[in-house]
Amino acid sequence: MRVPLSWLREYVDLPATETGRDVQAKLVAVGLEVETVEQTGAGLTGPLVVGQVLTIEELEGFKKPIRFCTVDVGTANGTGEPQEIVCGARNFAVGDKVVVVLPGAVLPGDFAIAARKTYGKTSHGMICSADELGMGDDGTHGIIVLPPEYEVGTDAIELLELRDEVLDIAVTPDRGYCLSLRGVARETAIAYGLPLRDPALLDVPAPNAYGYPVKVSDPIGCSRFTARTVTGLQPEARTPIWMQRRLQKAGMRPISLAVDVTNYVMLELGQPLHAYDRTRIDGPIGVRRAEQGEKLTTLDGAVRVLDSGDLVITDNRGPIGLAGVMGGADTEIADAAEGAHTAEVVIEAAHFDAISIARTARRHKLPSEASKRFERGVDPQAAAAAAQRTVDLLVLLAGGTAEAGVTEVSAPSAPRTITMPADHPDKVAGVAYGREIVVRRLQEVGCDVYGQDELLVTTPSWRPDLTEPNDLAEEVIRLEGYENLPSTLPTPPSGRGLTDRQRLHRRVGRALAGAGYVEALNYPFIGEAVLDQLGLEADDARRRTVKLVNPLSDEEPSLRTTLLPGLLGALRRNDGRGSHDLALFETGLVFRPTGDETKPVRLPVDRRPSEQDIASLDAALPRQPRRAAVVLAGAREQAGWWGKGRPADWADSIEAARAIAREAGVEVTVRADRHAPWHPGRCAALYVTVAGEETLFGHAGELHPRVIKELHLPERTCAMEVDLDVLEQAVDGVLRAPRISTFPVATQDVALVVGQDVPAADVERALREGAGELLESLRLFDVFTGEQIGEGSKSLAYALRFRAADRTLTVDEASAARDAAVALAAERTGAVLRGA
């Protein structure tokens, strides 16, 4: 809501020295969000005066029409002689009054005016348009042509109110009354402790039987409808400059007098209005719900197919307006600028249901100034005053005559009353305000208050947001100043900290970050297209998704079932922007529906949900396991003076899984597997032991070339994804720190020849089991194939480290442990000691 300070002063006697910044500070203190204070006319200096065009000479021989004009500016130029000006505009004629800027003036944007030669003539100044003066759009896109009554030489800066301050207020949905000068003025008056001149306090005639006939078929959708008629509007009547300027400063474009008056009153009182050309209405005005499929051409020229939930204004022909949103083209006020004229108008001031208007505006994607106000709540008692104000302005400015008939159709209603203990705001804020302050503040916002210890509060009609004692407490607290509330830190209960689960998740993140991975946080949404690109089978569990009712994007309407799409998208974006050596990770929830979910219940808002309510809500949710994933591309180790670098490969993704498992003190078993989206020959299934049984923990490896091509990823991109919930189940008690022995280590190397199809993990498992408790660690450091080994075989070289906790091992003890390990490996995998 844009509020010109000069307009605001009409309703509140602000001190003359108060600036827009001062008012902004006061309004922010009472809870309004004033985003900016715009200085209109900043940097503008005169002379800028009213001039009258005396002669116009058309200059020829140029690519565009050029006119050489003489303009009478009175004595503003110091000589009294006509001013010679070159101008390219065509929307003025000899005798017209225009705005002239003379040499020496400076226009907005630091545009200095001086005499200059152009098109073979010397131009001593400029005839101005609205844009050049920073006035905004006046609808003409040409020179400002003033009414003839203004005298030549008049200061145009003051006439056009070019210097002003405009407060731009972001109005929250619960403060709809501030979408008007009346509402903002009320808050300003409270902030300054000054009286308010309420523009809605008008003498309004009582309803009678002579008004324009109106029938309301849906009193819930339209609780009040006021109609007034004005006839005899003069065709030459134009919107006065002061009204045009106020509309422009408030962000609206002047159109025609009748329309401008309705917009002006809407901005002033907050009541949306609509003016109908009475000669184009066929029969009584009606208000009803639309029939499914009915059509209406709105003022913007679009043909709308109506829904049965839309509230419409009708006549005998059918819909003539979308109630509370936009009028229809069939009854539009004629534009005098186009040679047409409307002499008789019917003024509509109604109160429509907020929810109905909001749904209609969203259904038709047709937000308007009217719908913005109705959906936030409009004062139903202001309709009659707004209609009267509109009638008064049309009679005053257009020479019209107000008909005696006054139509008012209203549904029975009673003011809202709230019972509240007088000390309730004290308890909410933790401040002893006292009854007097509470009553005074509630009365300032428009409430009627009765009672002593127990207050009976009648809320004002313009505050539909006040519905319970807490709302009233909030009003008292905000007006007394949020900055005056004491700042007290709550004391946390002792003995509570992170759970084991939380600690594990944090250790996993730190471990991956320590290994050189960068965390990437992605949106938890996916679409079917990316699941196709990952090459998932039709029966893959990851294709069973939870669809969102209101997705942010139609291309991603589902909750993710895997972390990989988001991570791979982040990798692709970064690679496309020049970062080619990438290692990213993410931990987060995925959503795996089981099909057993129940229909969710609607939780109560007036009390705490019961345990049964919460349990039924939990039953409606899909399974949400927490997972961790990494993606790699480019170099894993950089090249430099220290030697050659190394590209990331499938082994790095497996090592990332091992690093995660080490944080839980769990060993990972690696087996070859075939699982989309990984390469069938470079995919590893990862297992951990849960309750004595091997359980699938995740997958790692290099992505399938087809997936890399579909997703436009770097070649040989690798990925890993594991289930942290399974890892948590595999944790065996409290994680213990490793023992550090003071005795020396004994190292033994063995090279075993096995078949090509024997997994190295099986050989490693046999070596560990055979070596017994003396084995401290085991590491595969070489894999060799060649003629020396034989076709179909490979050599696996392991480094075995033995150490005892209580003594120095002898050579015989270390050798015996090694031999036992080799023997068990030979028994289980057919391994043969190389060179034996």
Coordinates of N, CA and C in Angstrom, one line a residue, residues 551-749:
P551 N 2.5 -28.8 -5.7 CA 3.9 -28.8 -5.9 C 4.4 -27.4 -6.3
L552 N 5.7 -27.2 -6.0 CA 6.3 -25.9 -6.4 C 6.5 -25.9 -7.9
S553 N 6.7 -27.1 -8.5 CA 6.9 -27.2 -10.0 C 6.1 -28.4 -10.5
D554 N 5.4 -28.2 -11.6 CA 4.7 -29.3 -12.2 C 5.7 -30.4 -12.7
E555 N 6.9 -30.0 -13.0 CA 7.9 -31.0 -13.4 C 8.4 -31.8 -12.3
E556 N 8.3 -31.4 -11.1 CA 8.7 -32.2 -9.9 C 7.6 -32.3 -8.9
P557 N 6.6 -33.1 -9.2 CA 5.4 -33.1 -8.3 C 5.5 -34.1 -7.2
S558 N 6.6 -34.8 -7.0 CA 6.7 -35.9 -6.0 C 7.8 -35.7 -5.0
L559 N 7.7 -36.3 -3.9 CA 8.8 -36.3 -2.9 C 9.8 -37.4 -3.3
R560 N 11.1 -37.1 -3.0 CA 12.1 -37.9 -3.5 C 12.2 -39.3 -2.8
T561 N 12.6 -40.3 -3.5 CA 12.7 -41.6 -3.0 C 14.2 -42.0 -3.0
T562 N 15.1 -41.1 -3.5 CA 16.5 -41.3 -3.5 C 17.2 -39.9 -3.5
L563 N 18.4 -39.8 -2.9 CA 19.1 -38.6 -2.8 C 19.8 -38.3 -4.1
L564 N 20.0 -39.2 -5.0 CA 20.9 -39.1 -6.2 C 20.4 -38.0 -7.2
P565 N 19.1 -37.9 -7.5 CA 18.7 -36.9 -8.5 C 19.2 -35.5 -8.1
G566 N 19.0 -35.1 -6.9 CA 19.3 -33.7 -6.5 C 20.8 -33.5 -6.5
L567 N 21.6 -34.5 -6.0 CA 23.1 -34.4 -6.0 C 23.6 -34.4 -7.4
L568 N 23.1 -35.2 -8.3 CA 23.6 -35.3 -9.6 C 23.3 -34.0 -10.4
G569 N 22.1 -33.4 -10.1 CA 21.8 -32.1 -10.6 C 22.7 -31.0 -10.2
A570 N 23.1 -31.0 -8.9 CA 24.0 -30.0 -8.4 C 25.4 -30.2 -9.0
L571 N 25.8 -31.5 -9.2 CA 27.1 -31.8 -9.8 C 27.1 -31.3 -11.3
R572 N 26.0 -31.5 -12.0 CA 25.9 -31.1 -13.4 C 26.0 -29.5 -13.5
R573 N 25.3 -28.8 -12.6 CA 25.3 -27.4 -12.6 C 26.7 -26.8 -12.4
N574 N 27.4 -27.4 -11.4 CA 28.7 -26.9 -11.0 C 29.7 -27.2 -12.1
D575 N 29.6 -28.4 -12.7 CA 30.5 -28.8 -13.8 C 30.3 -27.8 -15.0
G576 N 29.0 -27.5 -15.3 CA 28.7 -26.6 -16.4 C 29.2 -25.2 -16.1
R577 N 29.5 -24.8 -14.9 CA 30.0 -23.5 -14.6 C 31.5 -23.5 -14.3
G578 N 32.2 -24.6 -14.7 CA 33.7 -24.5 -14.7 C 34.3 -25.3 -13.6
S579 N 33.6 -25.8 -12.6 CA 34.2 -26.6 -11.5 C 34.1 -28.0 -11.9
H580 N 35.2 -28.6 -12.4 CA 35.2 -29.9 -12.9 C 35.6 -31.0 -11.9
D581 N 36.3 -30.7 -10.9 CA 36.8 -31.6 -9.9 C 35.8 -31.5 -8.7
L582 N 34.9 -32.4 -8.6 CA 33.8 -32.3 -7.7 C 33.6 -33.5 -6.8
A583 N 33.3 -33.3 -5.5 CA 33.0 -34.3 -4.6 C 31.9 -33.7 -3.7
L584 N 30.7 -34.1 -3.8 CA 29.5 -33.6 -3.1 C 28.9 -34.7 -2.3
F585 N 28.3 -34.2 -1.1 CA 27.5 -35.2 -0.3 C 26.3 -34.5 0.2
E586 N 25.3 -35.4 0.6 CA 24.1 -34.9 1.2 C 23.6 -36.0 2.1
T587 N 23.0 -35.6 3.3 CA 22.3 -36.5 4.2 C 20.9 -35.9 4.3
G588 N 19.9 -36.8 4.3 CA 18.5 -36.3 4.4 C 17.5 -37.4 4.3
L589 N 16.3 -37.0 4.4 CA 15.2 -38.0 4.4 C 14.8 -38.3 3.0
V590 N 14.4 -39.6 2.7 CA 13.7 -39.9 1.5 C 12.3 -40.5 1.9
F591 N 11.4 -40.6 0.9 CA 10.0 -40.9 1.3 C 9.6 -42.1 0.5
R592 N 9.4 -43.2 1.2 CA 9.1 -44.5 0.6 C 7.7 -45.0 1.1
P593 N 6.6 -44.7 0.3 CA 5.3 -45.2 0.7 C 5.2 -46.7 0.6
T594 N 4.5 -47.3 1.6 CA 4.4 -48.7 1.6 C 3.0 -49.2 1.0
G595 N 2.1 -48.3 0.9 CA 0.8 -48.6 0.4 C -0.2 -48.9 1.6
D596 N 0.3 -49.0 2.8 CA -0.5 -49.2 4.0 C -0.9 -47.9 4.7
E597 N -0.5 -46.8 4.1 CA -0.9 -45.5 4.8 C -2.4 -45.3 4.8
T598 N -2.8 -44.7 5.9 CA -4.3 -44.4 6.1 C -4.5 -43.0 5.6
K599 N -5.8 -42.6 5.5 CA -6.2 -41.3 5.2 C -5.9 -40.3 6.4
P600 N -5.2 -39.2 6.1 CA -4.8 -38.4 7.3 C -6.1 -37.7 7.9
V601 N -6.0 -37.5 9.2 CA -7.1 -36.8 9.9 C -6.8 -35.3 9.9
R602 N -7.8 -34.5 10.1 CA -7.6 -33.0 10.2 C -7.4 -32.8 11.7
L603 N -6.3 -32.3 12.1 CA -6.0 -32.0 13.5 C -6.8 -30.8 14.0
P604 N -7.2 -30.8 15.3 CA -7.9 -29.7 15.8 C -6.9 -28.5 16.0
V605 N -7.5 -27.3 16.0 CA -6.7 -26.1 16.2 C -7.0 -25.4 17.5
D606 N -8.1 -25.8 18.1 CA -8.6 -25.2 19.4 C -8.0 -25.9 20.6
R607 N -7.3 -27.0 20.5 CA -6.8 -27.7 21.6 C -5.6 -28.5 21.1
R608 N -4.9 -29.1 22.1 CA -3.7 -29.9 21.8 C -4.2 -31.3 21.2
P609 N -3.6 -31.7 20.1 CA -4.1 -33.0 19.6 C -3.8 -34.1 20.6
S610 N -4.7 -35.1 20.7 CA -4.6 -36.2 21.6 C -3.5 -37.2 21.0
E611 N -3.1 -38.1 21.9 CA -2.1 -39.1 21.5 C -2.7 -40.0 20.3
Q612 N -4.0 -40.2 20.3 CA -4.7 -40.9 19.3 C -4.6 -40.2 18.0
D613 N -4.8 -38.8 18.0 CA -4.8 -38.0 16.8 C -3.4 -38.0 16.2
I614 N -2.4 -37.9 17.1 CA -1.0 -37.9 16.6 C -0.7 -39.3 16.0
A615 N -1.1 -40.4 16.6 CA -0.9 -41.7 16.1 C -1.5 -41.9 14.8
S616 N -2.7 -41.4 14.6 CA -3.4 -41.6 13.3 C -2.7 -40.8 12.2
L617 N -2.2 -39.6 12.6 CA -1.4 -38.8 11.6 C -0.1 -39.5 11.2
D618 N 0.5 -40.1 12.2 CA 1.8 -40.9 11.9 C 1.5 -42.0 11.0
A619 N 0.3 -42.7 11.1 CA -0.1 -43.8 10.3 C -0.3 -43.4 8.9
A620 N -0.6 -42.1 8.6 CA -0.8 -41.6 7.3 C 0.4 -41.2 6.6
L621 N 1.6 -41.2 7.3 CA 2.8 -40.8 6.7 C 3.5 -41.9 6.0
P622 N 4.3 -41.7 5.0 CA 5.1 -42.7 4.4 C 6.3 -43.0 5.2
R623 N 7.0 -44.1 5.0 CA 8.2 -44.4 5.6 C 9.3 -43.4 5.2
Q624 N 10.1 -42.9 6.1 CA 11.0 -41.8 5.8 C 12.4 -42.1 6.4
P625 N 13.1 -43.1 5.7 CA 14.4 -43.4 6.2 C 15.4 -42.2 5.9
R626 N 16.4 -42.1 6.7 CA 17.5 -41.1 6.5 C 18.6 -41.8 5.8
R627 N 19.1 -41.1 4.7 CA 20.1 -41.7 3.9 C 21.3 -40.7 3.7
A628 N 22.4 -41.2 3.3 CA 23.5 -40.4 2.9 C 24.0 -40.8 1.5
A629 N 24.4 -39.8 0.8 CA 24.9 -40.1 -0.6 C 26.0 -39.2 -1.0
V630 N 26.9 -39.7 -1.9 CA 28.0 -38.8 -2.4 C 28.0 -39.0 -3.9
V631 N 28.5 -38.0 -4.6 CA 28.8 -38.1 -6.0 C 30.2 -37.5 -6.3
L632 N 30.9 -38.1 -7.2 CA 32.3 -37.7 -7.5 C 32.5 -37.6 -9.0
A633 N 33.3 -36.6 -9.5 CA 33.7 -36.5 -10.9 C 35.0 -35.7 -10.9
G634 N 35.7 -35.9 -12.0 CA 37.0 -35.2 -12.2 C 38.1 -35.8 -11.3
A635 N 39.1 -35.0 -10.9 CA 40.2 -35.5 -10.2 C 39.9 -35.6 -8.7
R636 N 40.3 -36.8 -8.2 CA 40.2 -37.0 -6.7 C 41.4 -36.5 -6.0
E637 N 42.6 -36.6 -6.7 CA 43.8 -36.0 -6.2 C 44.4 -35.2 -7.3
Q638 N 44.8 -34.0 -6.9 CA 45.3 -33.0 -7.9 C 46.8 -33.3 -8.3
A639 N 47.1 -33.0 -9.5 CA 48.5 -33.2 -9.9 C 49.3 -31.9 -9.5
G640 N 50.6 -32.0 -9.3 CA 51.4 -30.9 -9.0 C 52.9 -31.3 -9.0
W641 N 53.7 -30.5 -8.3 CA 55.1 -30.8 -8.2 C 55.4 -32.1 -7.5
W642 N 54.4 -32.4 -6.6 CA 54.6 -33.6 -5.8 C 54.3 -34.9 -6.6
G643 N 53.8 -34.8 -7.8 CA 53.5 -36.0 -8.6 C 52.3 -35.9 -9.4
K644 N 51.9 -37.0 -10.0 CA 50.7 -37.1 -10.8 C 49.4 -37.1 -9.9
G645 N 48.4 -36.6 -10.5 CA 47.1 -36.6 -9.8 C 46.4 -38.0 -10.1
R646 N 45.2 -38.1 -9.6 CA 44.4 -39.3 -9.8 C 43.0 -39.0 -9.9
P647 N 42.3 -39.5 -11.0 CA 40.9 -39.3 -11.2 C 40.0 -40.0 -10.1
A648 N 38.9 -39.5 -9.8 CA 38.0 -40.2 -9.0 C 37.5 -41.5 -9.7
D649 N 37.3 -42.5 -8.9 CA 36.8 -43.8 -9.5 C 35.9 -44.5 -8.5
W650 N 35.4 -45.7 -8.9 CA 34.4 -46.4 -8.1 C 34.9 -46.7 -6.7
A651 N 36.3 -46.9 -6.6 CA 36.8 -47.3 -5.3 C 36.7 -46.1 -4.3
D652 N 36.7 -44.9 -4.8 CA 36.5 -43.7 -3.9 C 35.1 -43.7 -3.3
S653 N 34.1 -44.1 -4.1 CA 32.7 -44.1 -3.6 C 32.5 -45.2 -2.6
I654 N 33.2 -46.3 -2.8 CA 33.1 -47.4 -1.8 C 33.8 -46.9 -0.5
E655 N 35.0 -46.3 -0.6 CA 35.7 -45.8 0.6 C 34.9 -44.8 1.3
A656 N 34.0 -44.0 0.6 CA 33.2 -43.0 1.3 C 32.2 -43.8 2.2
A657 N 31.6 -44.9 1.7 CA 30.7 -45.7 2.5 C 31.5 -46.3 3.7
R658 N 32.7 -46.7 3.5 CA 33.5 -47.3 4.7 C 33.7 -46.2 5.7
A659 N 34.0 -45.0 5.2 CA 34.3 -43.9 6.2 C 33.0 -43.6 7.0
I660 N 31.8 -43.7 6.4 CA 30.6 -43.5 7.2 C 30.5 -44.6 8.2
A661 N 30.7 -45.9 7.8 CA 30.5 -47.0 8.7 C 31.5 -47.0 9.8
R662 N 32.7 -46.5 9.6 CA 33.7 -46.4 10.7 C 33.3 -45.5 11.8
E663 N 32.4 -44.4 11.4 CA 31.9 -43.5 12.5 C 31.0 -44.2 13.4
A664 N 30.4 -45.4 13.0 CA 29.5 -46.2 13.8 C 30.2 -47.4 14.4
G665 N 31.5 -47.6 14.0 CA 32.3 -48.7 14.5 C 31.8 -50.0 13.8
V666 N 31.4 -49.9 12.6 CA 30.8 -51.1 11.9 C 31.6 -51.4 10.7
E667 N 31.8 -52.7 10.4 CA 32.6 -53.2 9.2 C 31.6 -53.3 8.1
V668 N 32.1 -53.0 6.9 CA 31.3 -53.1 5.7 C 31.8 -54.2 4.8
T669 N 30.9 -55.0 4.3 CA 31.2 -56.1 3.4 C 30.8 -55.6 2.0
V670 N 31.7 -55.8 1.0 CA 31.5 -55.3 -0.3 C 31.3 -56.5 -1.2
R671 N 30.3 -56.5 -2.0 CA 30.0 -57.6 -3.0 C 29.6 -57.0 -4.3
A672 N 30.0 -57.6 -5.4 CA 29.6 -57.2 -6.8 C 28.1 -57.3 -6.9
D673 N 27.5 -56.3 -7.7 CA 26.0 -56.3 -7.8 C 25.7 -55.7 -9.1
R674 N 24.4 -55.8 -9.5 CA 23.9 -55.1 -10.6 C 22.6 -54.3 -10.1
H675 N 22.7 -53.0 -10.1 CA 21.7 -52.2 -9.5 C 21.7 -50.8 -10.2
A676 N 20.6 -50.4 -10.8 CA 20.5 -49.1 -11.4 C 20.6 -48.0 -10.3
P677 N 21.2 -46.9 -10.7 CA 21.8 -46.4 -12.0 C 23.2 -46.7 -12.2
W678 N 23.8 -47.8 -11.5 CA 25.2 -48.0 -11.6 C 25.6 -48.9 -12.8
H679 N 26.9 -48.8 -13.2 CA 27.4 -49.6 -14.2 C 27.4 -51.1 -13.7
P680 N 26.8 -52.0 -14.6 CA 26.7 -53.4 -14.1 C 28.0 -54.1 -13.7
G681 N 29.1 -53.6 -14.3 CA 30.4 -54.2 -14.0 C 31.2 -53.5 -12.9
R682 N 30.7 -52.3 -12.5 CA 31.4 -51.5 -11.5 C 30.4 -51.0 -10.4
C683 N 29.6 -51.9 -10.0 CA 28.6 -51.6 -8.9 C 28.9 -52.6 -7.8
A684 N 28.9 -52.0 -6.6 CA 29.1 -52.8 -5.4 C 27.9 -52.7 -4.4
A685 N 27.5 -53.8 -3.9 CA 26.5 -53.8 -2.9 C 27.2 -53.8 -1.5
L686 N 26.7 -53.0 -0.6 CA 27.3 -52.8 0.7 C 26.5 -53.4 1.7
Y687 N 27.1 -54.2 2.6 CA 26.4 -54.9 3.6 C 27.0 -54.6 5.0
V688 N 26.1 -54.6 6.0 CA 26.6 -54.5 7.4 C 25.8 -55.6 8.1
T689 N 26.3 -56.0 9.3 CA 25.7 -57.0 10.1 C 24.8 -56.4 11.1
V690 N 23.5 -56.9 11.0 CA 22.4 -56.4 11.9 C 21.9 -57.6 12.6
A691 N 22.0 -57.7 13.9 CA 21.4 -58.9 14.7 C 21.9 -60.2 14.1
G692 N 23.2 -60.2 13.8 CA 23.9 -61.4 13.3 C 23.6 -61.8 11.9
E693 N 22.9 -61.0 11.1 CA 22.6 -61.2 9.7 C 23.1 -60.1 8.8
E694 N 23.7 -60.5 7.7 CA 24.1 -59.5 6.7 C 22.9 -58.8 6.2
T695 N 22.9 -57.4 6.2 CA 21.8 -56.6 5.7 C 22.3 -55.6 4.7
L696 N 21.6 -55.5 3.6 CA 22.0 -54.5 2.6 C 22.0 -53.1 3.2
F697 N 23.0 -52.4 3.0 CA 23.2 -51.1 3.6 C 23.2 -50.0 2.5
G698 N 23.5 -50.3 1.3 CA 23.5 -49.3 0.2 C 24.3 -49.9 -1.0
H699 N 24.5 -48.9 -2.0 CA 25.3 -49.3 -3.2 C 26.3 -48.2 -3.5
A700 N 27.3 -48.6 -4.2 CA 28.3 -47.6 -4.6 C 29.0 -48.1 -5.9
G701 N 29.6 -47.1 -6.6 CA 30.3 -47.5 -7.8 C 30.2 -46.4 -8.9
E702 N 30.5 -46.8 -10.1 CA 30.5 -45.9 -11.3 C 29.1 -45.9 -11.9
L703 N 28.6 -44.8 -12.3 CA 27.3 -44.7 -12.9 C 27.3 -45.3 -14.3
H704 N 26.2 -45.8 -14.8 CA 26.0 -46.4 -16.1 C 26.3 -45.4 -17.2
P705 N 27.0 -45.7 -18.2 CA 27.3 -44.7 -19.3 C 26.0 -44.1 -19.9
R706 N 24.9 -44.9 -19.9 CA 23.7 -44.4 -20.5 C 23.1 -43.3 -19.5
V707 N 23.2 -43.5 -18.2 CA 22.7 -42.5 -17.3 C 23.5 -41.3 -17.3
I708 N 24.8 -41.4 -17.5 CA 25.7 -40.2 -17.6 C 25.3 -39.4 -18.8
K709 N 25.0 -40.1 -19.9 CA 24.6 -39.4 -21.1 C 23.3 -38.7 -21.0
E710 N 22.3 -39.4 -20.4 CA 21.0 -38.8 -20.2 C 21.0 -37.6 -19.3
L711 N 21.8 -37.6 -18.3 CA 21.8 -36.5 -17.3 C 22.9 -35.5 -17.6
H712 N 23.6 -35.7 -18.7 CA 24.7 -34.8 -19.2 C 25.7 -34.6 -18.1
L713 N 26.2 -35.7 -17.5 CA 27.2 -35.7 -16.5 C 28.6 -35.9 -17.0
P714 N 29.7 -35.5 -16.3 CA 31.0 -35.8 -16.7 C 31.2 -37.3 -16.8
E715 N 32.2 -37.7 -17.7 CA 32.5 -39.1 -17.9 C 33.0 -39.7 -16.6
R716 N 32.6 -41.0 -16.4 CA 33.1 -41.8 -15.2 C 32.6 -41.2 -13.9
T717 N 31.5 -40.6 -13.9 CA 30.9 -40.1 -12.6 C 30.6 -41.2 -11.7
C718 N 30.9 -41.1 -10.5 CA 30.7 -42.2 -9.5 C 29.7 -41.7 -8.4
A719 N 29.1 -42.6 -7.7 CA 28.1 -42.3 -6.7 C 28.0 -43.3 -5.7
M720 N 27.5 -43.0 -4.5 CA 27.2 -43.9 -3.4 C 26.0 -43.4 -2.7
E721 N 25.2 -44.3 -2.2 CA 24.0 -44.0 -1.4 C 23.8 -45.1 -0.4
V722 N 23.7 -44.7 0.9 CA 23.5 -45.7 1.9 C 22.4 -45.3 2.9
D723 N 21.9 -46.3 3.6 CA 20.8 -46.1 4.5 C 21.3 -45.9 6.0
L724 N 21.2 -44.7 6.5 CA 21.8 -44.5 7.9 C 20.9 -45.2 8.9
D725 N 19.7 -45.4 8.7 CA 18.8 -46.1 9.7 C 19.3 -47.6 9.8
V726 N 19.7 -48.2 8.7 CA 20.3 -49.6 8.8 C 21.6 -49.5 9.5
L727 N 22.4 -48.5 9.2 CA 23.7 -48.4 9.9 C 23.5 -48.2 11.4
E728 N 22.5 -47.5 11.8 CA 22.2 -47.3 13.3 C 21.9 -48.6 13.9
Q729 N 21.1 -49.4 13.2 CA 20.7 -50.7 13.7 C 21.9 -51.7 13.9
A730 N 23.0 -51.4 13.0 CA 24.1 -52.3 13.1 C 25.1 -51.9 14.2
V731 N 24.9 -50.8 14.8 CA 25.8 -50.4 15.9 C 25.7 -51.3 17.1
D732 N 26.8 -51.8 17.6 CA 26.8 -52.8 18.7 C 27.3 -52.1 19.9
G733 N 26.3 -51.5 20.6 CA 26.6 -50.9 21.9 C 27.3 -49.5 21.7
V734 N 28.0 -49.1 22.7 CA 28.7 -47.8 22.7 C 29.9 -47.9 21.8
L735 N 30.1 -46.9 21.0 CA 31.3 -46.9 20.2 C 32.5 -46.7 21.0
R736 N 33.5 -47.6 20.9 CA 34.7 -47.6 21.7 C 35.9 -47.0 20.9
A737 N 36.7 -46.3 21.6 CA 37.9 -45.7 21.0 C 38.9 -46.9 20.8
P738 N 39.7 -46.8 19.7 CA 40.7 -47.9 19.5 C 41.8 -47.9 20.6
R739 N 42.2 -49.1 20.9 CA 43.3 -49.3 21.9 C 44.6 -49.0 21.2
I740 N 45.5 -48.3 21.9 CA 46.8 -48.0 21.4 C 47.8 -48.8 22.2
S741 N 48.5 -49.7 21.5 CA 49.5 -50.6 22.2 C 50.8 -49.9 22.2
T742 N 51.6 -50.2 23.3 CA 52.9 -49.6 23.4 C 53.9 -50.6 22.8
F743 N 53.5 -51.8 22.3 CA 54.4 -52.8 21.8 C 54.5 -52.6 20.3
P744 N 55.6 -53.0 19.7 CA 55.8 -52.8 18.3 C 55.0 -53.7 17.4
V745 N 54.8 -53.3 16.2 CA 54.0 -54.1 15.2 C 54.8 -55.0 14.4
A746 N 54.2 -56.1 14.0 CA 54.9 -57.1 13.2 C 54.2 -57.1 11.8
T747 N 54.8 -56.9 10.7 CA 54.2 -56.8 9.4 C 54.6 -58.0 8.6
Q748 N 53.5 -58.6 8.0 CA 53.7 -59.7 7.1 C 53.0 -59.5 5.8
D749 N 53.6 -59.7 4.7 CA 52.9 -59.5 3.4 C 52.7 -60.9 2.8

